[in-house]
XYZ file of C-alpha atoms in Angstrom:
515
model
C -201.783 23.530 136.331
C -202.492 23.100 132.690
C -204.674 20.038 131.938
C -202.131 17.203 131.666
C -201.739 13.581 131.010
C -199.684 11.602 133.487
C -198.748 8.030 134.401
C -198.221 6.143 137.683
C -197.117 2.785 136.393
C -194.003 2.501 138.470
C -193.768 2.711 142.172
C -190.523 3.059 144.108
C -190.228 0.081 146.520
C -187.588 -1.145 148.999
C -186.500 -4.375 150.563
C -188.571 -3.791 153.453
C -190.924 -1.018 152.120
C -189.481 1.742 149.813
C -186.069 2.556 148.541
C -184.698 4.752 145.810
C -183.000 2.840 142.708
C -179.474 2.327 143.193
C -176.919 4.804 141.705
C -175.182 3.713 138.567
C -171.448 2.750 138.514
C -170.522 6.186 137.219
C -171.959 7.838 140.286
C -170.731 5.456 142.973
C -168.359 8.125 144.443
C -171.574 10.111 145.380
C -172.314 7.643 148.153
C -169.068 8.894 150.003
C -170.268 12.344 150.233
C -171.708 13.721 153.463
C -175.450 13.964 153.379
C -176.861 17.470 153.657
C -178.836 18.045 156.911
C -181.932 19.808 155.998
C -183.947 19.334 159.085
C -183.865 22.849 160.305
C -185.491 24.066 157.198
C -188.111 21.208 156.968
C -188.958 22.031 160.598
C -189.439 25.661 160.135
C -191.724 25.001 156.994
C -194.883 24.396 158.754
C -198.454 23.625 157.541
C -199.856 26.354 159.797
C -197.732 28.929 158.026
C -198.638 27.727 154.513
C -202.292 27.740 155.497
C -201.897 31.458 156.392
C -200.793 32.160 152.863
C -203.554 30.170 151.428
C -206.203 32.046 153.575
C -204.866 35.203 152.313
C -204.981 34.100 148.679
C -208.679 33.052 149.341
C -209.332 36.634 150.607
C -207.815 38.074 147.716
C -210.031 36.051 145.371
C -213.028 36.818 147.519
C -212.460 40.506 146.894
C -211.913 40.011 143.064
C -214.780 38.018 141.580
C -213.641 34.815 142.999
C -210.442 34.226 141.107
C -206.767 35.112 140.814
C -206.255 34.721 137.078
C -203.437 36.490 135.114
C -204.736 39.548 133.622
C -207.372 40.222 136.334
C -207.184 42.196 139.444
C -206.966 39.111 141.669
C -203.630 38.126 140.065
C -202.148 41.539 140.643
C -203.207 41.487 144.159
C -201.674 38.248 144.574
C -198.517 39.271 143.188
C -198.343 42.389 145.361
C -198.848 40.236 148.299
C -196.092 37.639 147.560
C -193.673 40.506 146.621
C -194.322 42.374 149.877
C -193.752 39.127 151.822
C -190.455 38.462 149.966
C -189.221 41.983 150.626
C -189.925 41.638 154.336
C -187.814 38.451 154.288
C -184.897 40.233 152.917
C -185.101 39.602 149.233
C -184.513 41.863 146.299
C -187.728 41.512 144.243
C -188.258 42.040 140.639
C -191.601 42.367 138.661
C -191.174 40.833 135.190
C -193.906 42.245 133.088
C -195.160 40.772 129.896
C -198.118 40.747 127.502
C -200.137 37.715 126.453
C -203.244 36.665 124.730
C -205.965 36.742 127.415
C -209.325 34.876 127.158
C -212.193 34.222 129.602
C -215.792 33.161 129.609
C -218.186 36.011 130.481
C -220.991 33.443 130.866
C -221.079 29.568 131.021
C -221.045 27.975 127.675
C -224.229 25.992 126.671
C -224.805 23.093 124.293
C -228.147 21.671 123.454
C -229.551 19.282 121.226
C -232.588 20.725 119.500
C -233.818 17.936 117.262
C -234.705 15.207 116.905
C -234.920 15.114 120.717
C -234.339 18.034 122.983
C -231.668 17.782 125.626
C -229.050 19.633 127.408
C -225.298 18.434 126.904
C -222.612 19.019 129.248
C -219.941 21.339 127.766
C -217.368 24.140 128.264
C -215.823 26.622 125.869
C -212.430 26.323 124.712
C -209.847 29.157 125.623
C -209.837 31.728 122.834
C -213.224 30.563 121.534
C -215.201 33.344 119.817
C -218.623 34.500 121.041
C -221.899 33.481 119.424
C -225.288 31.958 119.799
C -225.748 29.303 116.841
C -228.320 26.905 116.065
C -227.547 24.811 113.122
C -227.224 21.305 111.578
C -224.432 18.872 112.868
C -221.874 17.872 110.234
C -219.614 14.981 111.250
C -216.078 15.598 110.176
C -213.816 12.478 109.615
C -214.873 10.706 112.977
C -213.286 7.436 113.964
C -215.855 5.430 116.035
C -214.673 3.331 117.852
C -211.279 5.128 117.865
C -207.810 3.621 117.140
C -204.684 4.485 119.076
C -204.767 7.543 121.234
C -203.838 10.767 119.361
C -204.385 9.047 115.912
C -207.742 10.551 114.880
C -207.148 13.170 112.065
C -210.794 14.641 112.277
C -210.679 18.346 111.187
C -206.862 18.394 110.653
C -207.188 19.489 107.028
C -209.454 22.094 105.502
C -210.229 19.367 102.876
C -211.843 17.229 105.513
C -214.893 19.680 105.617
C -217.703 19.340 103.168
C -219.310 22.686 102.064
C -221.114 24.277 104.879
C -224.228 25.407 103.001
C -226.319 28.602 103.215
C -227.946 27.669 106.477
C -226.032 27.638 109.781
C -223.789 24.533 110.287
C -222.045 23.138 113.166
C -218.892 21.044 112.755
C -218.533 18.040 114.830
C -214.932 17.025 115.279
C -212.988 14.407 117.483
C -210.007 14.987 119.562
C -206.806 13.452 118.037
C -203.843 13.794 115.745
C -203.751 17.713 115.510
C -204.311 20.338 118.151
C -207.622 21.906 118.996
C -206.722 25.258 117.392
C -206.095 23.748 113.947
C -209.449 22.129 114.050
C -211.231 25.197 115.065
C -209.323 27.397 112.553
C -210.178 24.849 109.683
C -213.862 24.771 110.457
C -213.927 28.554 110.462
C -212.076 28.654 107.163
C -214.485 26.150 105.664
C -217.537 28.432 106.559
C -218.899 26.754 109.604
C -220.729 28.723 112.128
C -219.662 26.938 115.363
C -217.702 23.823 116.387
C -217.874 21.077 118.764
C -214.897 18.930 119.596
C -215.505 15.703 121.529
C -213.040 13.524 123.307
C -211.444 10.836 121.460
C -212.688 7.700 123.435
C -209.827 5.559 124.675
C -209.165 5.114 128.261
C -208.559 8.478 129.864
C -209.945 10.237 126.878
C -213.696 9.901 127.547
C -214.627 12.658 129.824
C -215.786 16.177 129.095
C -213.127 17.849 126.935
C -211.662 21.237 127.754
C -208.636 22.925 126.596
C -207.163 25.807 124.665
C -207.216 26.741 121.097
C -203.837 28.620 121.485
C -205.054 31.694 119.492
C -208.441 33.340 118.978
C -211.037 32.246 116.386
C -214.132 34.006 115.283
C -216.550 31.116 115.993
C -217.910 29.566 119.123
C -216.053 26.435 119.822
C -217.008 24.110 122.722
C -216.030 20.627 124.082
C -218.024 17.682 125.200
C -217.404 14.052 126.185
C -216.818 10.968 123.807
C -220.198 9.584 124.787
C -222.117 12.853 124.101
C -220.216 13.320 120.879
C -220.896 9.775 119.684
C -224.615 10.284 120.540
C -224.626 13.422 118.368
C -222.930 11.732 115.511
C -225.364 8.791 115.367
C -228.362 11.023 114.761
C -228.465 12.062 111.033
C -229.295 15.806 110.629
C -229.422 16.416 114.291
C -229.849 20.139 115.150
C -227.878 21.790 118.102
C -227.563 25.135 119.726
C -224.082 26.260 120.597
C -223.573 29.269 122.852
C -220.427 30.984 124.027
C -219.709 34.321 125.554
C -216.060 35.205 125.753
C -213.639 38.006 126.376
C -210.492 37.891 124.476
C -207.501 40.480 124.662
C -204.359 39.882 122.698
C -202.383 42.376 124.682
C -203.318 41.802 128.199
C -200.447 42.635 130.790
C -199.377 40.323 133.704
C -196.039 39.607 135.440
C -193.643 37.065 137.140
C -192.461 37.844 140.639
C -188.768 36.880 140.958
C -186.831 37.214 144.174
C -183.027 36.992 144.943
C -180.985 37.499 148.000
C -178.470 40.087 147.868
C -174.743 39.121 148.238
C -172.625 36.405 146.882
C -172.340 32.659 147.385
C -169.330 30.172 146.724
C -170.714 29.079 143.355
C -172.484 32.307 142.146
C -172.723 30.716 138.579
C -174.949 27.840 139.788
C -178.280 29.407 140.359
C -181.222 27.132 141.558
C -184.594 28.446 140.471
C -187.331 27.398 142.648
C -190.807 28.145 141.134
C -194.558 27.884 141.365
C -197.216 29.486 139.222
C -199.090 32.016 140.951
C -202.150 32.390 138.757
C -205.574 30.573 139.131
C -207.982 29.931 136.292
C -210.751 32.423 135.905
C -213.297 29.854 137.109
C -212.225 29.815 140.846
C -209.712 30.964 143.460
C -207.062 28.368 142.754
C -206.267 27.366 146.274
C -204.791 23.971 145.458
C -204.032 24.860 141.807
C -201.768 26.634 142.574
C -202.046 28.353 145.871
C -200.497 25.228 147.473
C -197.353 25.390 145.478
C -197.282 29.248 145.982
C -197.619 28.892 149.753
C -195.019 26.147 149.873
C -192.340 28.057 147.934
C -193.077 31.469 149.743
C -192.711 29.700 153.119
C -189.447 28.072 152.086
C -188.116 31.413 150.891
C -189.061 33.064 154.178
C -187.581 30.281 156.443
C -184.534 30.041 154.261
C -183.485 33.548 155.415
C -184.992 33.297 159.009
C -183.141 30.154 159.815
C -179.909 31.749 158.564
C -179.452 28.748 156.244
C -178.936 31.118 153.272
C -175.677 32.225 154.923
C -174.249 28.628 154.290
C -175.396 28.340 150.702
C -172.956 26.935 148.294
C -174.951 28.319 145.325
C -177.660 30.975 145.202
C -181.426 30.249 145.239
C -183.798 32.318 143.151
C -187.511 32.064 144.046
C -189.985 32.606 141.090
C -193.683 32.909 141.115
C -194.913 32.544 137.476
C -197.877 34.419 135.715
C -200.163 33.075 132.963
C -199.206 29.368 133.442
C -202.936 28.542 133.014
C -202.712 30.012 129.592
C -199.733 27.917 128.404
C -196.683 28.183 130.791
C -196.425 31.809 129.423
C -194.659 33.457 132.386
C -191.982 30.706 132.657
C -191.500 30.689 128.973
C -191.100 34.431 128.891
C -188.515 34.372 131.712
C -186.464 31.610 129.895
C -186.733 33.120 126.462
C -185.518 36.555 127.736
C -182.391 35.127 129.525
C -179.211 35.929 127.845
C -176.862 32.970 126.896
C -174.589 33.889 129.908
C -177.582 34.049 132.335
C -178.933 30.754 130.915
C -175.820 29.177 131.495
C -175.675 29.971 135.022
C -178.946 28.253 135.906
C -177.983 25.063 137.749
C -181.485 23.509 138.014
C -185.219 24.309 138.354
C -187.475 22.963 140.927
C -191.300 23.226 140.129
C -194.200 22.766 142.678
C -197.482 22.740 140.939
C -200.420 21.405 143.114
C -199.124 19.731 146.286
C -202.348 19.706 148.411
C -204.847 17.637 146.550
C -207.597 16.244 148.566
C -207.204 12.764 147.366
C -203.567 13.055 147.015
C -200.721 10.927 145.641
C -196.959 11.488 146.044
C -195.823 11.852 142.442
C -192.332 12.874 141.652
C -191.323 14.167 138.142
C -189.639 11.376 136.169
C -186.326 12.815 135.594
C -184.688 9.639 134.888
C -187.023 8.473 132.205
C -188.161 5.259 133.924
C -191.688 5.911 133.139
C -191.467 7.962 129.923
C -189.110 10.622 128.563
C -186.046 11.582 130.685
C -185.226 15.058 131.363
C -181.922 16.913 130.626
C -178.827 15.655 132.518
C -179.197 16.305 136.210
C -182.936 15.690 136.151
C -182.424 11.992 137.376
C -180.407 13.248 140.273
C -183.106 15.731 141.268
C -185.652 12.915 141.165
C -183.570 10.943 143.390
C -183.319 13.749 145.973
C -187.122 13.352 146.320
C -187.347 9.539 146.245
C -184.507 9.211 148.700
C -186.229 11.661 151.103
C -189.649 9.909 150.951
C -187.993 6.431 151.258
C -186.155 7.679 154.377
C -189.619 8.308 155.825
C -191.177 5.090 154.622
C -193.627 6.812 152.248
C -194.383 5.461 148.770
C -193.904 7.532 145.661
C -194.779 7.029 141.926
C -193.343 8.890 139.044
C -195.472 11.187 136.981
C -194.671 11.976 133.218
C -191.890 14.424 132.745
C -193.801 15.746 129.787
C -193.273 19.490 130.043
C -196.886 20.333 131.054
C -195.996 22.727 133.843
C -193.472 25.527 134.370
C -190.530 23.329 134.312
C -191.261 22.776 130.557
C -189.412 25.753 129.355
C -186.447 24.992 131.458
C -185.947 21.425 130.201
C -186.537 22.770 126.695
C -183.547 24.772 127.119
C -181.555 21.789 128.483
C -181.722 22.742 132.237
C -182.167 19.984 134.614
C -185.643 20.161 136.502
C -187.805 18.175 138.962
C -190.554 18.623 141.418
C -193.640 17.185 143.080
C -197.286 16.766 142.147
C -200.376 15.609 144.140
C -202.671 14.897 141.303
C -205.246 16.917 139.475
C -208.315 15.610 137.396
C -206.909 12.128 136.924
C -208.652 9.031 138.716
C -206.882 7.380 141.691
C -206.515 3.769 141.041
C -207.057 0.968 143.627
C -203.303 0.344 143.738
C -202.673 4.015 144.410
C -205.228 4.059 147.138
C -203.341 1.108 148.802
C -200.113 3.066 148.461
C -201.126 6.559 149.252
C -204.472 6.306 151.006
C -207.493 8.097 149.918
C -210.427 6.861 147.771
C -210.015 4.811 144.509
C -212.122 5.700 141.525
C -212.156 9.256 142.464
C -210.193 12.295 141.117
C -207.204 13.439 142.992
C -208.887 16.782 143.061
C -212.526 16.825 142.165
C -212.499 20.688 142.248
C -209.592 20.985 139.585
C -210.217 24.266 137.596
C -213.469 24.857 139.337
C -215.055 27.440 141.797
C -214.859 24.874 144.486
C -211.030 24.904 144.475
C -211.147 27.148 147.494
C -209.659 27.048 151.058
C -211.787 23.879 151.879
C -210.030 21.942 148.985
C -206.694 21.301 150.680
C -205.395 18.084 152.302
C -203.239 19.172 155.067
C -201.370 15.880 155.285
C -200.398 16.330 151.629
C -199.208 19.799 152.339
C -197.181 18.527 155.228
C -195.391 15.758 153.497
C -194.854 17.412 150.001
C -194.160 20.825 151.631
C -191.355 19.143 153.636
C -189.974 17.155 150.632
C -189.988 20.586 148.777
C -188.074 22.342 151.530
C -185.620 19.418 151.717
C -184.862 19.639 148.035
C -184.116 23.283 148.097
C -181.869 22.776 151.016
C -179.876 19.900 149.331
C -179.440 21.795 146.088
C -178.432 25.108 147.815
C -176.270 23.677 150.710
C -174.579 20.760 149.150
C -170.870 21.260 148.640
C -170.798 18.316 146.013
C -173.891 19.500 143.980
C -175.984 17.253 141.796
C -173.156 15.528 139.959
C -170.402 14.792 142.789
C -167.582 15.396 140.441
C -165.599 18.052 142.182
C -163.693 16.062 144.610
C -163.029 13.373 141.935
C -161.659 15.807 139.560
C -159.379 17.343 142.237
C -158.098 13.727 143.159
C -157.601 12.882 139.356
C -155.488 15.965 138.925
C -153.200 15.097 141.739
C -152.879 11.557 140.366
C -152.075 12.751 137.055
C -149.526 15.190 138.368
C -147.790 12.492 140.319
C -147.701 10.209 137.377
C -146.037 12.998 135.255
C -143.447 13.508 137.853
C -142.560 9.766 137.935
C -141.957 9.950 134.228
C -145.127 8.068 133.316
C -146.453 10.865 131.251
C -146.700 8.387 128.288
C -149.796 6.873 129.836
C -151.628 10.074 129.010
C -151.446 9.408 125.176
C -153.899 6.437 125.446
C-alpha cells in the first residue's frame, strides 16, 4: 500500500453494541429484499488456505532477493503463480503488460551531520532520487517552525524560494507542505543545489521519518528525515551534512496486471464487479501483509467461488484483478482503467479493493463510501460500505471508517465515477487507546510496525485479522455477484411503477403524468 493518511474518528455503534446507519427514505424499499446467503463462500474461504498462498509468496521472495517488487523477478514469479492458480480454477487469465518508471535503492541512504557536531540522522531516499555522495553546507528554504495548518508550508515550492547555491557544494533543507515532493526536488536541482533534504511538516501525524516518491527522476540525491531532525539541522547556522543515495532508475521497466474472468454469460452481463488487490511489494521486503494478505484473500475467494459452484448462480460477472506497480503510484490500476473503452468502462458495476487485511495490531477499517468521515465516493459507494458494516454488525464486531482518499487501487475507479469500497487493517499509523478498546491490540503502537520493511514477512500476519476481514471480503463478493436486486434496489420498484402507470392510463387518468 502506498503511504497514506487516514482517519478513524467515527465508529459504527448499535443499540446494544454495533449497527449500521439506517437507510435513507429513498432506499426503504431495499429492506424488503431477500438477503443474500453468502455463508457457503465465507465458510469455504479459510485462513489455512490463505496462509498457503502467503507461504508461497514468501518462498518466491526468498528466491528473489527478498522482495516481490514490480519490475523485478520476484513480481514476475508472483504473477506466474497467481495466474497458474486462477487457470486451474477455471478462469480465463490475461496478463496486461505496461511500462513504468522504476526506481529502487541499491544501498541504504545515509545522512550525517558533519559540523558543528558529528552525528548520524535517520533517513531514507525518496523514490526516483538521483544517486550521489555530497558533503555540503545546509541552506534552509522557506521553513515554518513551528508549522501552521497541515499542508500549508510552501517551503521550496518556487524556484524563487532558493538563494544562490554558491560555488561550494550546497544542500537544500526543505519542509513538507503545500506542494509535492517532486516539485521541491526539481526546484532545488534547477537552483543549482547538489542535494536536498525534505523533513516532515511537524503537526500531529506529520512528525515521523518522511518517505515518499518524487513522481519522476531528478539528478541529485534527495532524502527525507523527521520533523525533529529537520528542526535540529535548521537551528545550526552553517551546519555541514553528508547526503548519500545510491539508486537505480529505469523509465521503461515492464510489469503486468493479472486479470481473470470466468467463461460464459450471466444474467446482467453489463454489470461487471471488479475485485482487486495489488500483487507487488516494495523493494525493501517480501510484502506479506502489504499486500500478500489482500492477494491471498482475493485469490482464495476466486478459487472457492468456482469450487462451491456459486458462480453458476451469479447475477453479474466477477472479474478478479491483481495489480502491478501499486507501490509506485497505483500504476497498474491506473493503466487498466485508462485503457478501457467507453463501452467497457460503462459495464463496470463496482470495484472492491483489499489492500492490507492482516496487520499484526489490526483494526477493522471500512472505506468511507458515504462520506461520513471525509469525501464520499461515487454513487453506489455508500451501499458498498453498508455491505461491510452490516456484515460486521451482524457479528457484533466494531468497525471504523477510513478516509476514502483514493490512495489505493480503488482510486482510479472512483476518479472514473465507478463506485468502490473495501477493507483495510492499518499500516504505519498509530493505534489509539479508543481503537485498542474497540479492536483489541496495543495502543501507542503502529498497526503494522513492519510496514514497507524487510520484516513484513510470513511472521507479520495476524490470523484473526485474516479470518475476520477475509470472510467479510468473501461476503461482499457474494452479495454483489449473487444479489438479484443489486446495489440500488430499483429493479422491482421500476417494474411496479410501470404497472401502476399503465393501469392509470387505462383508466383515463393519463393527465396525471403531465405534472
